[in-house]
Amino acid sequence: MDKLMNNHWFMKIIALLLAFMLYLSVTLEETGSSSSPFNSSSRSGSTSNKETQTIQDVPVTAYFDDDKYIVSGLPETVDITLKGSKSNIKLQRDVKVYANLENLKPGNHQVKLHHNIDDGLSVEIDPKTVQVTIEGKVSKKFPLEVSLASDQIKSGYVAGTPSVSPKSVVVTGGKSQIESISSVKALVEEDDADSTIKQQAKVVAFDRNLNKLNVDINPEFVQVNIPIKRESKSVPLKFEASGTPSEGVEVTSIEPQTKEAVIYGDEDVLKSVSEISEIPVDVSDIRGTETVEVNVPLPEGIKRVSPESVKVKVKVNTSEGSTKEEEVKEDEKETVEKETTKPEETTTEEEEKEQEKEDEEETNSTRTISGVSLSIGGQSDSFLYQMLTPSNGTISISATGPKDTIQSLSAGDISASVSASGYEAGTYTLPISVSGPSGVQITPNTSTAKVEITAKEQEEEEPPPEEEQQGEQTTNYDQQQEQNPANSE
C-alpha cells in the first residue's frame, strides 16, 4: 500500500476520478439530469433544488408613442410564476413585464405580454394576453366647477359664490374619453365649515354617470376660495286658531308674545320668504285666558329658525258668552286675589329680571341687512387703494334696536369703513368700523377687510404742444428779420 501511495501514476488516477465525480455532482445540480451513474442520489438532489415561486403585482410597461397616442385596457400589474432551480430564481432581481405596441395602429388589439427573464426558468404570466385600445391623443380645455356639498357646511351657514384659480383646465386623453366628459370639478375637502374655505383642491373629470375618468389634467390642483356666512333675516309670525273650541266657547283673540323670528338659509330662499304664516294654535281645550307654547314650522328651504328652541309663547283669550258685568266682576276678583297674595308669593328678583328681559324683547327687534357699502378712509394721493375682500365692497350687518326703527332701516343708513391712514404700499388686513342711527346696535358679519395699497407711478413731464413750439419758432424768425433787414430785402 505504501508503494501505491508513493506511485505518482496511482495518485494522478485517483485525482482524475475525484475531479470527474465533482464535475458530475455540479452538472446534476444545475441541469437536474437523471442520466448518470449517480441517478438515484442525483434525482433526489435535483428534486430538492427545484422550486416554484409566484411574484405578484409586477408592473406592466407599454412601449408606444405617448406623444401621439393613448392606450387603455392595459392592466397596471400582473402575476408571474417562475419554475426552476432555487439558484436561478434567486438571481431574478429586476423582473419586468412589457407590451410592445410601437407598430400598432389606432384601434382594438389583442397583444401578448413579454418578460425579461433569462432562459433556464419556466415563466407563466397571468394574464398572458390582454385586449388594449389605442386612440389618438386629444386635449381640450374645460371650465372648472367647485364641488361642495351642503352637508359639508355647518348648520345655519351658507356658501357664497366660490372663486377658483385658474378658472379652466386642460384635459388630455383618448378621443372617446374626452367626448364622455360631463363635468370637471375641483373637489373641496371640508367638514362643518363655518368660515371662508381656502385650499388647494384636486381636479377630477366625471362622465355622465359621475364615474371618475382616468385622464391627464393640467393643472391637477387649483386654488379654491369659498365664502361661508350666516345668512339670516327677520320675518313676522302669523298665528291662527285650530281645532274645535268647547261648546259655548268663542276665541276672541290670539296675542303672541314673540311676533318675529330670525330665519337662516340660502340668499335666494330668504328672498322668497316674507313671513311665517298660518301657524296653528290648538284651542280645543282652552277656557278663559291661557298661555301655550307653539312650535314654529320651518318654511321650505329654510335651514334654521331662531329662537333655537323653535317655540313661541302665545296668549289665547276666550269668552263663554259672559256679560260685561261678569267680566268686570271677574277682573275685580283677580285684582283682589293679587292684593291679598301672601308676601312669600311675591315676584322674586330673578322673575322681575326675566320679565324686564321679555318686555325688552317685545319692544326690540333684530334684523340682518345686506349690501352695506364698505369704504376706505385715510387715503393718500401718492397711493392707489383696492379692496381685496370683500371683493364686491359690501358687507352684511346685524342691527338690534326699537322695532319701528329697525323695520325702516336700510343699507344706506349704515356707515362702514376701514382706515388706511399711515400705511405704505402693501397688503393689509384692517378692522371694520360701523355706525348707524342712535339707539341701534350695529354688528358687522365680518370684523376685518383686506386692502391692497400700491404706489402711483410718477407722471413724465409732457412736452409743450406743437402749436406752442411753432409759435416760438415763428417769433424767433421774426426777431431775426428785424435784426437783419437786409436779409428780408
Short mmCIF file of C-alpha atoms in Angstrom, two decimals:
data_model
loop_
_atom_site.label_atom_id
_atom_site.label_comp_id
_atom_site.label_asym_id
_atom_site.label_seq_id
_atom_site.Cartn_x
_atom_site.Cartn_y
_atom_site.Cartn_z
CA MET A 1 0.00 0.00 0.00
CA ASP A 2 2.81 2.37 0.78
CA LYS A 3 4.25 1.64 -2.64
CA LEU A 4 0.95 2.54 -4.30
CA MET A 5 0.75 5.79 -2.37
CA ASN A 6 4.25 6.65 -3.45
CA ASN A 7 3.50 5.85 -7.11
CA HIS A 8 2.74 9.16 -8.88
CA TRP A 9 0.67 7.46 -11.59
CA PHE A 10 -1.63 5.98 -8.99
CA MET A 11 -2.14 9.38 -7.34
CA LYS A 12 -2.90 11.00 -10.73
CA ILE A 13 -5.60 8.44 -11.49
CA ILE A 14 -7.20 8.97 -8.05
CA ALA A 15 -7.19 12.75 -8.57
CA LEU A 16 -8.76 12.35 -12.02
CA LEU A 17 -11.56 10.18 -10.61
CA LEU A 18 -12.27 12.70 -7.84
CA ALA A 19 -12.41 15.55 -10.37
CA PHE A 20 -14.81 13.59 -12.58
CA MET A 21 -17.10 12.85 -9.65
CA LEU A 22 -17.12 16.55 -8.64
CA TYR A 23 -17.99 17.53 -12.23
CA LEU A 24 -20.92 15.11 -12.32
CA SER A 25 -22.21 16.43 -8.98
CA VAL A 26 -22.25 20.07 -10.19
CA THR A 27 -23.81 19.15 -13.53
CA LEU A 28 -26.63 17.19 -11.91
CA GLU A 29 -27.41 20.09 -9.52
CA GLU A 30 -27.75 22.63 -12.33
CA THR A 31 -29.50 20.59 -15.01
CA GLY A 32 -31.42 18.11 -12.89
CA SER A 33 -30.34 15.34 -15.28
CA SER A 34 -31.07 11.79 -14.15
CA SER A 35 -28.94 10.02 -16.77
CA SER A 36 -25.78 9.43 -14.80
CA PRO A 37 -24.18 6.71 -12.81
CA PHE A 38 -25.39 8.63 -9.68
CA ASN A 39 -29.03 8.58 -10.86
CA SER A 40 -30.83 7.90 -7.58
CA SER A 41 -28.93 10.39 -5.44
CA SER A 42 -28.89 12.99 -8.23
CA ARG A 43 -32.68 12.72 -8.68
CA SER A 44 -33.13 13.33 -5.01
CA GLY A 45 -30.78 16.28 -5.08
CA SER A 46 -32.42 17.60 -8.25
CA THR A 47 -35.88 17.49 -6.71
CA SER A 48 -34.72 19.34 -3.63
CA ASN A 49 -33.25 22.10 -5.79
CA LYS A 50 -36.40 22.62 -7.89
CA GLU A 51 -38.71 25.46 -6.82
CA THR A 52 -41.91 27.23 -7.89
CA GLN A 53 -42.33 30.87 -6.94
CA THR A 54 -45.07 33.40 -7.79
CA ILE A 55 -44.25 37.10 -7.94
CA GLN A 56 -47.37 39.25 -7.54
CA ASP A 57 -48.17 42.77 -8.73
CA VAL A 58 -45.39 43.09 -11.29
CA PRO A 59 -45.83 46.48 -13.08
CA VAL A 60 -46.67 46.35 -16.80
CA THR A 61 -44.94 48.78 -19.15
CA ALA A 62 -46.28 49.65 -22.60
CA TYR A 63 -43.94 50.77 -25.37
CA PHE A 64 -45.66 53.21 -27.76
CA ASP A 65 -45.51 56.84 -28.89
CA ASP A 66 -47.15 58.50 -25.88
CA ASP A 67 -46.89 61.92 -27.53
CA LYS A 68 -49.47 60.85 -30.12
CA TYR A 69 -51.50 58.02 -28.61
CA ILE A 70 -53.42 56.99 -25.51
CA VAL A 71 -53.64 53.29 -24.50
CA SER A 72 -56.47 51.90 -22.39
CA GLY A 73 -57.25 48.36 -21.26
CA LEU A 74 -53.70 47.51 -20.23
CA PRO A 75 -53.55 46.18 -16.63
CA GLU A 76 -51.32 48.09 -14.25
CA THR A 77 -49.85 44.87 -12.76
CA VAL A 78 -49.78 41.11 -13.41
CA ASP A 79 -48.62 37.99 -11.56
CA ILE A 80 -45.63 35.88 -12.72
CA THR A 81 -44.94 32.26 -11.78
CA LEU A 82 -41.32 31.03 -12.02
CA LYS A 83 -40.30 27.37 -12.05
CA GLY A 84 -36.69 26.14 -11.90
CA SER A 85 -33.69 25.83 -9.65
CA LYS A 86 -33.54 27.87 -6.48
CA SER A 87 -30.30 29.47 -7.52
CA ASN A 88 -31.73 30.73 -10.82
CA ILE A 89 -34.90 32.03 -9.20
CA LYS A 90 -32.88 33.89 -6.59
CA LEU A 91 -30.98 35.64 -9.38
CA GLN A 92 -34.18 37.29 -10.69
CA ARG A 93 -33.89 40.66 -9.01
CA ASP A 94 -35.44 43.03 -11.52
CA VAL A 95 -38.38 41.29 -13.19
CA LYS A 96 -40.14 43.30 -15.90
CA VAL A 97 -43.27 42.72 -17.96
CA TYR A 98 -44.00 44.78 -21.06
CA ALA A 99 -46.24 45.06 -24.11
CA ASN A 100 -44.72 46.21 -27.39
CA LEU A 101 -47.30 48.43 -29.14
CA GLU A 102 -44.95 50.51 -31.26
CA ASN A 103 -46.02 49.07 -34.62
CA LEU A 104 -49.76 49.00 -33.90
CA LYS A 105 -52.26 51.48 -35.35
CA PRO A 106 -55.21 53.06 -33.51
CA GLY A 107 -57.94 50.54 -32.75
CA ASN A 108 -58.54 47.45 -30.63
CA HIS A 109 -55.75 44.85 -30.38
CA GLN A 110 -55.10 41.56 -28.64
CA VAL A 111 -51.47 41.76 -27.51
CA LYS A 112 -49.10 39.34 -25.82
CA LEU A 113 -47.19 40.29 -22.66
CA HIS A 114 -43.42 39.70 -22.59
CA HIS A 115 -40.84 39.37 -19.81
CA ASN A 116 -37.12 39.94 -19.37
CA ILE A 117 -36.29 36.66 -17.58
CA ASP A 118 -33.35 34.63 -18.94
CA ASP A 119 -33.67 31.08 -20.22
CA GLY A 120 -33.36 28.28 -17.71
CA LEU A 121 -36.63 29.07 -15.95
CA SER A 122 -40.21 28.27 -16.85
CA VAL A 123 -42.22 31.55 -16.83
CA GLU A 124 -46.01 31.95 -16.76
CA ILE A 125 -47.63 35.40 -16.90
CA ASP A 126 -51.20 35.81 -15.68
CA PRO A 127 -52.80 37.03 -17.91
CA LYS A 128 -50.71 36.08 -20.94
CA THR A 129 -52.56 38.34 -23.37
CA VAL A 130 -54.66 41.49 -22.92
CA GLN A 131 -57.14 43.49 -25.01
CA VAL A 132 -55.99 47.10 -25.47
CA THR A 133 -57.43 50.11 -27.25
CA ILE A 134 -55.12 52.62 -28.94
CA GLU A 135 -56.52 56.10 -29.61
CA GLY A 136 -55.10 59.33 -30.87
CA LYS A 137 -54.31 61.74 -28.03
CA VAL A 138 -56.75 64.67 -27.72
CA SER A 139 -56.52 67.75 -25.48
CA LYS A 140 -59.43 70.03 -24.63
CA LYS A 141 -60.00 72.94 -22.26
CA PHE A 142 -62.86 72.59 -19.76
CA PRO A 143 -64.33 75.16 -17.34
CA LEU A 144 -63.98 74.28 -13.68
CA GLU A 145 -66.80 73.69 -11.24
CA VAL A 146 -66.35 73.71 -7.46
CA SER A 147 -67.83 70.69 -5.68
CA LEU A 148 -69.01 71.49 -2.12
CA ALA A 149 -71.97 69.55 -0.72
CA SER A 150 -74.47 71.21 1.64
CA ASP A 151 -73.66 68.66 4.37
CA GLN A 152 -70.07 69.93 4.37
CA ILE A 153 -71.29 73.29 5.74
CA LYS A 154 -72.18 73.82 9.38
CA SER A 155 -75.88 74.08 10.14
CA GLY A 156 -77.10 77.69 9.92
CA TYR A 157 -74.40 78.72 7.45
CA VAL A 158 -74.47 79.07 3.67
CA ALA A 159 -71.80 79.12 0.99
CA GLY A 160 -71.33 82.20 -1.15
CA THR A 161 -70.16 82.28 -4.75
CA PRO A 162 -66.89 80.29 -4.98
CA SER A 163 -63.83 81.54 -6.83
CA VAL A 164 -61.25 79.23 -8.41
CA SER A 165 -57.85 79.92 -9.94
CA PRO A 166 -57.32 79.05 -12.71
CA LYS A 167 -60.90 79.04 -13.97
CA SER A 168 -60.28 76.26 -16.53
CA VAL A 169 -58.00 73.25 -17.03
CA VAL A 170 -56.70 71.25 -19.99
CA VAL A 171 -57.76 67.59 -20.07
CA THR A 172 -55.81 65.11 -22.21
CA GLY A 173 -56.95 61.61 -23.08
CA GLY A 174 -58.33 59.38 -25.79
CA LYS A 175 -60.98 60.80 -28.10
CA SER A 176 -63.71 58.61 -26.60
CA GLN A 177 -62.69 59.64 -23.07
CA ILE A 178 -62.77 63.35 -23.87
CA GLU A 179 -66.17 63.01 -25.54
CA SER A 180 -67.57 61.24 -22.47
CA ILE A 181 -66.60 64.03 -20.04
CA SER A 182 -69.70 65.61 -18.49
CA SER A 183 -68.03 67.86 -15.91
CA VAL A 184 -64.65 68.74 -14.46
CA LYS A 185 -64.76 69.60 -10.76
CA ALA A 186 -62.44 70.83 -8.02
CA LEU A 187 -63.22 68.60 -5.04
CA VAL A 188 -63.26 70.53 -1.75
CA GLU A 189 -62.46 68.52 1.38
CA GLU A 190 -64.12 70.20 4.37
CA ASP A 191 -66.48 69.28 7.24
CA ASP A 192 -68.78 71.62 9.22
CA ALA A 193 -67.36 74.72 7.52
CA ASP A 194 -68.32 77.96 9.32
CA SER A 195 -65.71 80.32 7.84
CA THR A 196 -64.19 81.08 4.45
CA ILE A 197 -62.65 78.00 2.82
CA LYS A 198 -59.21 78.45 1.23
CA GLN A 199 -57.45 75.32 -0.03
CA GLN A 200 -55.72 73.52 -2.89
CA ALA A 201 -58.38 71.24 -4.38
CA LYS A 202 -57.80 68.19 -6.58
CA VAL A 203 -59.36 68.34 -10.06
CA VAL A 204 -61.31 65.29 -11.28
CA ALA A 205 -63.16 64.65 -14.56
CA PHE A 206 -66.52 62.83 -14.47
CA ASP A 207 -68.68 61.19 -17.11
CA ARG A 208 -72.48 61.44 -17.29
CA ASN A 209 -72.85 58.71 -14.66
CA LEU A 210 -70.48 60.54 -12.30
CA ASN A 211 -67.73 57.96 -12.79
CA LYS A 212 -64.18 59.27 -12.45
CA LEU A 213 -62.19 59.17 -15.67
CA ASN A 214 -58.53 58.19 -15.92
CA VAL A 215 -57.27 61.19 -17.89
CA ASP A 216 -54.42 63.67 -17.57
CA ILE A 217 -55.45 67.06 -16.13
CA ASN A 218 -53.28 70.16 -16.15
CA PRO A 219 -53.08 71.59 -13.55
CA GLU A 220 -54.02 68.74 -11.26
CA PHE A 221 -54.64 71.04 -8.26
CA VAL A 222 -56.24 74.51 -8.19
CA GLN A 223 -56.76 77.23 -5.58
CA VAL A 224 -60.35 77.44 -4.31
CA ASN A 225 -61.87 80.20 -2.14
CA ILE A 226 -65.46 79.85 -0.87
CA PRO A 227 -67.01 82.46 1.45
CA ILE A 228 -69.08 80.88 4.22
CA LYS A 229 -71.51 83.16 6.01
CA ARG A 230 -74.50 83.03 8.25
CA GLU A 231 -77.40 84.20 6.11
CA SER A 232 -80.48 85.32 8.01
CA LYS A 233 -83.40 87.75 8.12
CA SER A 234 -86.29 88.65 10.42
CA VAL A 235 -89.85 87.79 9.38
CA PRO A 236 -93.20 88.31 11.15
CA LEU A 237 -95.11 85.39 12.65
CA LYS A 238 -98.81 84.92 11.85
CA PHE A 239 -100.96 82.62 14.00
CA GLU A 240 -104.42 81.13 13.51
CA ALA A 241 -106.76 79.09 15.69
CA SER A 242 -107.02 75.37 15.01
CA GLY A 243 -109.15 72.62 16.46
CA THR A 244 -112.73 72.88 17.73
CA PRO A 245 -113.38 75.02 20.84
CA SER A 246 -115.52 73.61 23.64
CA GLU A 247 -119.27 74.15 23.44
CA GLY A 248 -120.16 77.71 24.26
CA VAL A 249 -116.53 78.88 23.97
CA GLU A 250 -115.56 81.58 21.49
CA VAL A 251 -111.97 82.58 20.71
CA THR A 252 -111.77 86.36 20.91
CA SER A 253 -108.02 86.98 20.32
CA ILE A 254 -104.63 85.38 19.85
CA GLU A 255 -101.81 87.57 21.15
CA PRO A 256 -98.26 86.21 20.58
CA GLN A 257 -95.56 87.42 22.92
CA THR A 258 -92.98 86.92 20.15
CA LYS A 259 -94.11 88.45 16.89
CA GLU A 260 -90.94 87.91 14.78
CA ALA A 261 -88.41 85.15 14.15
CA VAL A 262 -84.98 85.06 12.50
CA ILE A 263 -84.67 82.53 9.69
CA TYR A 264 -81.43 81.17 8.20
CA GLY A 265 -80.88 79.80 4.71
CA ASP A 266 -79.65 80.47 1.19
CA GLU A 267 -79.98 84.01 -0.09
CA ASP A 268 -82.45 83.08 -2.85
CA VAL A 269 -84.69 81.24 -0.42
CA LEU A 270 -84.63 84.11 2.10
CA LYS A 271 -85.83 86.50 -0.58
CA SER A 272 -88.87 84.33 -1.24
CA VAL A 273 -89.95 84.16 2.44
CA SER A 274 -91.68 87.31 3.73
CA GLU A 275 -93.45 85.79 6.74
CA ILE A 276 -94.22 82.55 8.54
CA SER A 277 -97.99 82.37 8.35
CA GLU A 278 -100.82 80.06 9.36
CA ILE A 279 -99.03 78.80 12.47
CA PRO A 280 -101.71 76.64 14.15
CA VAL A 281 -102.71 77.23 17.77
CA ASP A 282 -104.83 74.41 19.20
CA VAL A 283 -107.74 75.98 21.12
CA SER A 284 -109.70 72.78 21.66
CA ASP A 285 -109.20 72.60 25.43
CA ILE A 286 -108.66 76.27 26.25
CA ARG A 287 -111.13 78.07 28.56
CA GLY A 288 -110.69 81.59 29.83
CA THR A 289 -107.21 83.02 29.32
CA GLU A 290 -104.17 80.72 28.98
CA THR A 291 -100.63 80.84 27.67
CA VAL A 292 -99.46 77.98 25.47
CA GLU A 293 -96.27 77.15 23.60
CA VAL A 294 -96.44 76.68 19.85
CA ASN A 295 -93.77 75.22 17.56
CA VAL A 296 -92.72 77.47 14.69
CA PRO A 297 -92.57 75.46 11.46
CA LEU A 298 -89.63 75.76 9.09
CA PRO A 299 -90.62 77.18 5.70
CA GLU A 300 -89.46 75.13 2.72
CA GLY A 301 -85.76 75.66 2.04
CA ILE A 302 -85.07 77.37 5.39
CA LYS A 303 -82.35 75.65 7.42
CA ARG A 304 -82.99 77.10 10.90
CA VAL A 305 -85.31 79.43 12.77
CA SER A 306 -84.45 81.44 15.88
CA PRO A 307 -85.11 81.29 18.80
CA GLU A 308 -83.24 77.99 18.74
CA SER A 309 -85.92 76.29 20.84
CA VAL A 310 -88.28 76.92 17.86
CA LYS A 311 -91.10 77.66 20.29
CA VAL A 312 -93.23 80.78 20.69
CA LYS A 313 -95.42 81.74 23.59
CA VAL A 314 -98.97 82.62 22.57
CA LYS A 315 -101.73 84.10 24.70
CA VAL A 316 -105.26 83.00 23.81
CA ASN A 317 -108.33 84.83 25.20
CA THR A 318 -111.68 83.04 25.16
CA SER A 319 -115.21 84.09 26.13
CA GLU A 320 -118.16 81.88 27.06
CA GLY A 321 -120.93 84.42 26.36
CA SER A 322 -120.36 86.24 29.67
CA THR A 323 -121.81 89.73 30.05
CA LYS A 324 -119.73 92.84 30.52
CA GLU A 325 -120.69 92.98 34.18
CA GLU A 326 -119.49 89.42 34.72
CA GLU A 327 -116.22 90.23 33.00
CA VAL A 328 -115.78 93.29 35.21
CA LYS A 329 -116.52 91.23 38.32
CA GLU A 330 -114.04 88.60 37.17
CA ASP A 331 -111.38 91.28 36.71
CA GLU A 332 -112.15 92.73 40.17
CA LYS A 333 -111.90 89.26 41.65
CA GLU A 334 -108.47 88.74 40.09
CA THR A 335 -107.37 92.15 41.41
CA VAL A 336 -108.48 91.30 44.96
CA GLU A 337 -106.68 87.94 44.78
CA LYS A 338 -103.49 89.67 43.70
CA GLU A 339 -103.74 92.22 46.53
CA THR A 340 -104.33 89.52 49.14
CA THR A 341 -101.47 87.36 47.97
CA LYS A 342 -99.07 86.45 50.79
CA PRO A 343 -95.63 88.17 50.83
CA GLU A 344 -93.94 84.81 50.29
CA GLU A 345 -95.67 84.58 46.89
CA THR A 346 -94.42 87.94 45.60
CA THR A 347 -92.29 88.05 42.47
CA THR A 348 -88.63 87.31 43.14
CA GLU A 349 -85.77 89.43 41.84
CA GLU A 350 -84.93 86.84 39.18
CA GLU A 351 -88.52 86.80 37.95
CA GLU A 352 -88.51 90.58 37.72
CA LYS A 353 -85.35 90.49 35.61
CA GLU A 354 -86.87 87.83 33.38
CA GLN A 355 -89.97 89.97 32.96
CA GLU A 356 -87.83 93.00 32.09
CA LYS A 357 -85.98 90.89 29.52
CA GLU A 358 -89.28 89.75 27.95
CA ASP A 359 -90.55 93.32 27.85
CA GLU A 360 -87.34 94.42 26.15
CA GLU A 361 -87.65 91.60 23.60
CA GLU A 362 -91.18 92.76 22.84
CA THR A 363 -90.04 96.32 22.14
CA ASN A 364 -86.74 95.49 20.38
CA SER A 365 -86.11 93.71 17.11
CA THR A 366 -83.07 92.24 15.32
CA ARG A 367 -82.63 92.31 11.57
CA THR A 368 -79.86 91.42 9.09
CA ILE A 369 -79.18 93.98 6.36
CA SER A 370 -77.05 93.12 3.31
CA GLY A 371 -75.35 95.34 0.74
CA VAL A 372 -73.82 97.87 3.15
CA SER A 373 -71.07 99.73 1.26
CA LEU A 374 -67.57 99.47 2.75
CA SER A 375 -65.31 102.48 2.11
CA ILE A 376 -61.57 103.08 2.57
CA GLY A 377 -60.74 106.15 4.61
CA GLY A 378 -57.44 107.97 5.20
CA GLN A 379 -56.28 107.67 1.59
CA SER A 380 -53.15 109.44 0.31
CA ASP A 381 -52.72 110.97 -3.16
CA SER A 382 -49.45 109.04 -3.54
CA PHE A 383 -51.08 105.59 -3.50
CA LEU A 384 -53.79 103.56 -5.18
CA TYR A 385 -56.21 101.57 -2.98
CA GLN A 386 -58.06 98.35 -3.86
CA MET A 387 -60.48 96.32 -1.71
CA LEU A 388 -59.50 92.63 -1.99
CA THR A 389 -62.01 91.19 0.49
CA PRO A 390 -64.90 91.57 0.46
CA SER A 391 -64.39 91.64 -3.32
CA ASN A 392 -67.71 93.37 -4.02
CA GLY A 393 -67.02 96.11 -1.47
CA THR A 394 -70.14 95.39 0.61
CA ILE A 395 -70.85 93.61 3.89
CA SER A 396 -73.86 92.42 5.86
CA ILE A 397 -74.66 93.72 9.35
CA SER A 398 -76.93 92.71 12.21
CA ALA A 399 -78.96 95.61 13.62
CA THR A 400 -80.75 95.48 17.01
CA GLY A 401 -82.99 98.25 18.32
CA PRO A 402 -86.56 99.58 18.51
CA LYS A 403 -88.86 97.67 16.17
CA ASP A 404 -90.08 100.77 14.30
CA THR A 405 -86.52 101.96 13.68
CA ILE A 406 -85.27 98.51 12.65
CA GLN A 407 -88.15 97.93 10.22
CA SER A 408 -87.45 101.20 8.37
CA LEU A 409 -83.65 100.74 8.42
CA SER A 410 -81.88 100.34 5.05
CA ALA A 411 -78.29 99.75 3.88
CA GLY A 412 -77.92 103.48 3.15
CA ASP A 413 -78.48 104.31 6.82
CA ILE A 414 -75.38 102.33 7.84
CA SER A 415 -71.81 103.63 7.56
CA ALA A 416 -68.98 101.07 7.27
CA SER A 417 -65.31 101.84 6.64
CA VAL A 418 -61.68 100.88 7.21
CA SER A 419 -58.87 103.37 7.84
CA ALA A 420 -55.73 103.16 5.66
CA SER A 421 -54.14 106.27 7.16
CA GLY A 422 -50.38 105.97 7.65
CA TYR A 423 -49.99 102.74 5.67
CA GLU A 424 -47.35 102.37 2.93
CA ALA A 425 -47.54 100.12 -0.16
CA GLY A 426 -48.51 96.53 0.66
CA THR A 427 -51.47 94.31 1.56
CA TYR A 428 -53.12 94.82 4.96
CA THR A 429 -55.98 93.34 6.97
CA LEU A 430 -57.77 96.31 8.53
CA PRO A 431 -60.56 96.39 11.17
CA ILE A 432 -64.04 97.43 10.04
CA SER A 433 -65.83 100.27 11.84
CA VAL A 434 -69.63 100.60 11.59
CA SER A 435 -72.14 103.16 12.79
CA GLY A 436 -75.88 103.73 12.43
CA PRO A 437 -78.86 105.60 13.84
CA SER A 438 -78.95 106.45 17.52
CA GLY A 439 -80.24 103.67 19.74
CA VAL A 440 -79.41 100.93 17.23
CA GLN A 441 -76.67 98.38 17.90
CA ILE A 442 -74.75 97.54 14.70
CA THR A 443 -72.61 94.39 14.40
CA PRO A 444 -70.80 93.56 11.09
CA ASN A 445 -70.86 89.96 9.87
CA THR A 446 -67.09 90.17 9.38
CA SER A 447 -64.69 92.17 11.51
CA THR A 448 -61.87 92.79 9.01
CA ALA A 449 -61.25 93.63 5.35
CA LYS A 450 -58.15 93.10 3.19
CA VAL A 451 -56.86 96.15 1.30
CA GLU A 452 -54.02 96.36 -1.25
CA ILE A 453 -52.06 99.63 -1.43
CA THR A 454 -49.78 100.37 -4.41
CA ALA A 455 -47.64 103.41 -5.15
CA LYS A 456 -48.67 105.61 -8.06
CA GLU A 457 -46.25 105.85 -10.99
CA GLN A 458 -44.62 109.30 -11.43
CA GLU A 459 -46.00 111.13 -14.43
CA GLU A 460 -43.45 112.22 -17.03
CA GLU A 461 -43.31 115.92 -17.91
CA GLU A 462 -45.25 116.42 -21.13
CA PRO A 463 -43.52 118.29 -23.98
CA PRO A 464 -45.08 121.64 -24.95
CA PRO A 465 -47.84 121.42 -27.57
CA GLU A 466 -46.82 121.51 -31.20
CA GLU A 467 -48.63 124.83 -31.75
CA GLU A 468 -46.60 126.48 -28.97
CA GLN A 469 -43.37 125.18 -30.50
CA GLN A 470 -44.39 126.54 -33.90
CA GLY A 471 -45.27 129.86 -32.27
CA GLU A 472 -41.87 130.03 -30.65
CA GLN A 473 -40.17 129.25 -33.97
CA THR A 474 -42.19 131.97 -35.74
CA THR A 475 -41.32 134.50 -33.04
CA ASN A 476 -37.61 133.65 -33.30
CA TYR A 477 -37.77 134.06 -37.09
CA ASP A 478 -39.48 137.48 -36.84
CA GLN A 479 -36.88 138.66 -34.37
CA GLN A 480 -34.07 137.61 -36.73
CA GLN A 481 -35.75 139.52 -39.60
CA GLU A 482 -35.98 142.67 -37.51
CA GLN A 483 -32.27 142.42 -36.57
CA ASN A 484 -31.20 141.77 -40.24
CA PRO A 485 -33.42 143.87 -42.55
CA ALA A 486 -31.00 143.25 -45.39
CA ASN A 487 -31.90 139.61 -45.44
CA SER A 488 -35.55 140.41 -45.96
CA GLU A 489 -34.72 142.70 -48.93
#
